[in-house]
Amino acid sequence: MGYFLFFLLAALTVGAVLAMIISKNQAYNALFLILAFACLGGIFALLEAPFIAVVQIIIYAGAIMVLFIFVIMMINVRYGIPAEKKKWTIYLSIVLAVVLIIELILSIKGAFTLPVSTAIIKAGPTDLGRLLFTKYLYPFEITSILIIAALVGAIVLIKKKEKK
Amino acid sequence: MNNFFALSPILVVVLGALLVLLLDVFLKKENKNYLAYISLIFLVICAFVCIRFWNKNYSYFNGNLFLDNLALFFIFILVLATGFVILLSMKYITFQDVNYGEFYALLLLALSGVAIMLSSIDLLIIFLGLEVLSICSYALAGLKRKDEKSSEAAIKYFLLGSFATAFLVYGLALLYGSSHSTSISSIINFFITESELSIMALIGLALVIIGFGFKIAVVPFHMWTPDVYQGAPTPITAFFSVVPKAVGFIVFLRLFVPYWKNALNTQAIFWILWVICVLTMVVGNLVALRQTNLKRILAYSSIAHAGYLLIAVLAQDNSSLVFYLTVYLFMNIGAFAAVIALSRKGKEYLELEDYAGVGFKYPWIGVTFSIFLLSLAGFPPTGGFLAKFYVFSTAVREGLLPLVIIGVLASLISVFYYLRIIVYMYMREPAREIEIAVENPALFLVLFFCLYGVIQLGIYPRNILVLINQAVSSFF
């Protein structure tokens, strides 16, 4: 059952990413990316990491993708990159792809030689919450200042201009 | 000593910001100046707390928050800088149509980020503090909303700043991956015990340099500086030129001085910083020669000063670095105060041409501005001379002679563009009439304080040097 689900999700992820690259419409691209993220979340759930699975879906598929779609709809780009610029992006992506392949080969090689750790650390939301309010209380509190600063900054910049 | 009151400098500033935000709703537009007074009261309380905590070494949150003398000294100095900026803004924001109560709140929040960064030796917390400071800075840069340049500055600062943040986080991740800790002392320990060169940790350290190099505006990460400095409201430019720079250098001090003293493989990082230092001094000064906008000249001059400060970091010279930063605060804010003085409702005079004849027409502004410029160039008997002298002389003792020679040559170049402003003020016939609002007591107060600071530090620096020595001898 586990294997079946894994291969199903993996195939769906790869398929969604491929469809995202091939499709010309930017809104579809974003939607396919959401599908890919959701499938990745499923794979995390299979690995017994429910928290990461949920966060993956909430943050990536939820928050970040909504932002993407907003931006796409707002700037309304119909046509992709012009042809002469596209050449450059293709060359650049070939180079980056080669780097990525080398990296993958190295890490897979390393993964087989490493001893398999028997003690599986189960980090659920409880542990995370406990850490957040004990060891990382101070950084957690600083984040609240950060959010106030961001809110105040955003509001003052978009506030309605006064009429003369 | 574990004590809840260690939080108080940060809490006071944040409370001040929140109170300003709350009162802003109830105040009429004409009465917004009260917000400035409230902010100043909270700054005074914060400064008072810093003085009371001297030598007490309070800490909280398992040492994540640690108020050593170095932190206290710099929180005090930067509270002073923020106070100056607020005094400078009181008239300015009504003149230039940026009269929002949030202005002061954002400044205070930025200061709280500064206090967080200064009082921690954990890179995770330093990073969060830096983000608080940066996010406030992005908004402050764009506050002149009707001015396209200001919006451009905000966007540019935001995009490049986010990029720099990404570098910093990546570097932190690599450092954490290799040393299993985000605390500076554990990272240094890792570098001491690791006899072999750990490429991952070194790349992490280099990325951290890039991240902070952006904040302190060193070449080649300086591209944003002139545009942002020019576009932002002028008091905010004064803030940018002093506060993030000082904080960045204190983090460098906490990170690199023990690293150089203890770690085994330091060559790579040393030479990276060496090259950055030379580039910063040379490029900063050479490009400044061709500028005609006062804010751009001061922007490039602040880049060049980052170069001199890096010499002190490379020479492991803590006390000169701290002294230089202190002097730099007074002379740079003073120079910006003089620039702000030449403005009236709806108009700022920022071109070099506008300064022709100012020296005789407004003698007070002319004289003080000239003294600040001479101090920036490093003439005795001002503080700028002593600061450069200390940095260069210890660098020679540490065997960094080539660096010092380049530094001296670079500051000789800088004399040209500083003196050119003075020449314009005193020896040129005014090409066009300028008219400024003279009644601005808060601004003259700042001019006076900065003048006092520059002269006092130049003639009789003993008291402050004693304090600085107490501050740097105690840190971790």
PDB file of C-alpha atoms in Angstrom, chain B residues 16 29 33 63 87 113 120 162 167 205 212 233 267 269 284 293 297 300 332 377 389 395 397 470:
ATOM      1  CA  GLY B  16       7.655  53.754  22.903  1.00  0.00           C
ATOM      2  CA  LYS B  29      -1.952  66.746  11.929  1.00  0.00           C
ATOM      3  CA  ASN B  33       5.308  67.008  16.972  1.00  0.00           C
ATOM      4  CA  GLY B  63      22.329  33.931  27.689  1.00  0.00           C
ATOM      5  CA  LEU B  87      15.264  66.054  16.242  1.00  0.00           C
ATOM      6  CA  GLY B 113      16.100  45.646  16.069  1.00  0.00           C
ATOM      7  CA  SER B 120      23.166  38.804  21.388  1.00  0.00           C
ATOM      8  CA  SER B 162      16.033  40.612   0.459  1.00  0.00           C
ATOM      9  CA  PHE B 167      22.772  35.079   1.247  1.00  0.00           C
ATOM     10  CA  LEU B 205      31.343  32.406   6.643  1.00  0.00           C
ATOM     11  CA  PHE B 212      26.508  41.881   6.219  1.00  0.00           C
ATOM     12  CA  PRO B 233      14.106  61.499   3.202  1.00  0.00           C
ATOM     13  CA  GLN B 267      43.858  32.963   5.440  1.00  0.00           C
ATOM     14  CA  ILE B 269      38.575  34.839   4.911  1.00  0.00           C
ATOM     15  CA  GLY B 284      34.261  54.864  -2.729  1.00  0.00           C
ATOM     16  CA  ASN B 293      24.610  65.952  -5.464  1.00  0.00           C
ATOM     17  CA  ILE B 297      28.763  62.681  -2.185  1.00  0.00           C
ATOM     18  CA  TYR B 300      30.124  57.585  -1.373  1.00  0.00           C
ATOM     19  CA  ASN B 332      28.234  62.182   9.681  1.00  0.00           C
ATOM     20  CA  ALA B 377      38.505  64.234   5.692  1.00  0.00           C
ATOM     21  CA  PHE B 389      45.238  58.045  13.289  1.00  0.00           C
ATOM     22  CA  ALA B 395      47.307  48.602  11.536  1.00  0.00           C
ATOM     23  CA  ARG B 397      51.901  47.777  14.216  1.00  0.00           C
ATOM     24  CA  GLN B 470      36.013  48.870  29.477  1.00  0.00           C
TER      25      GLN B 470
END
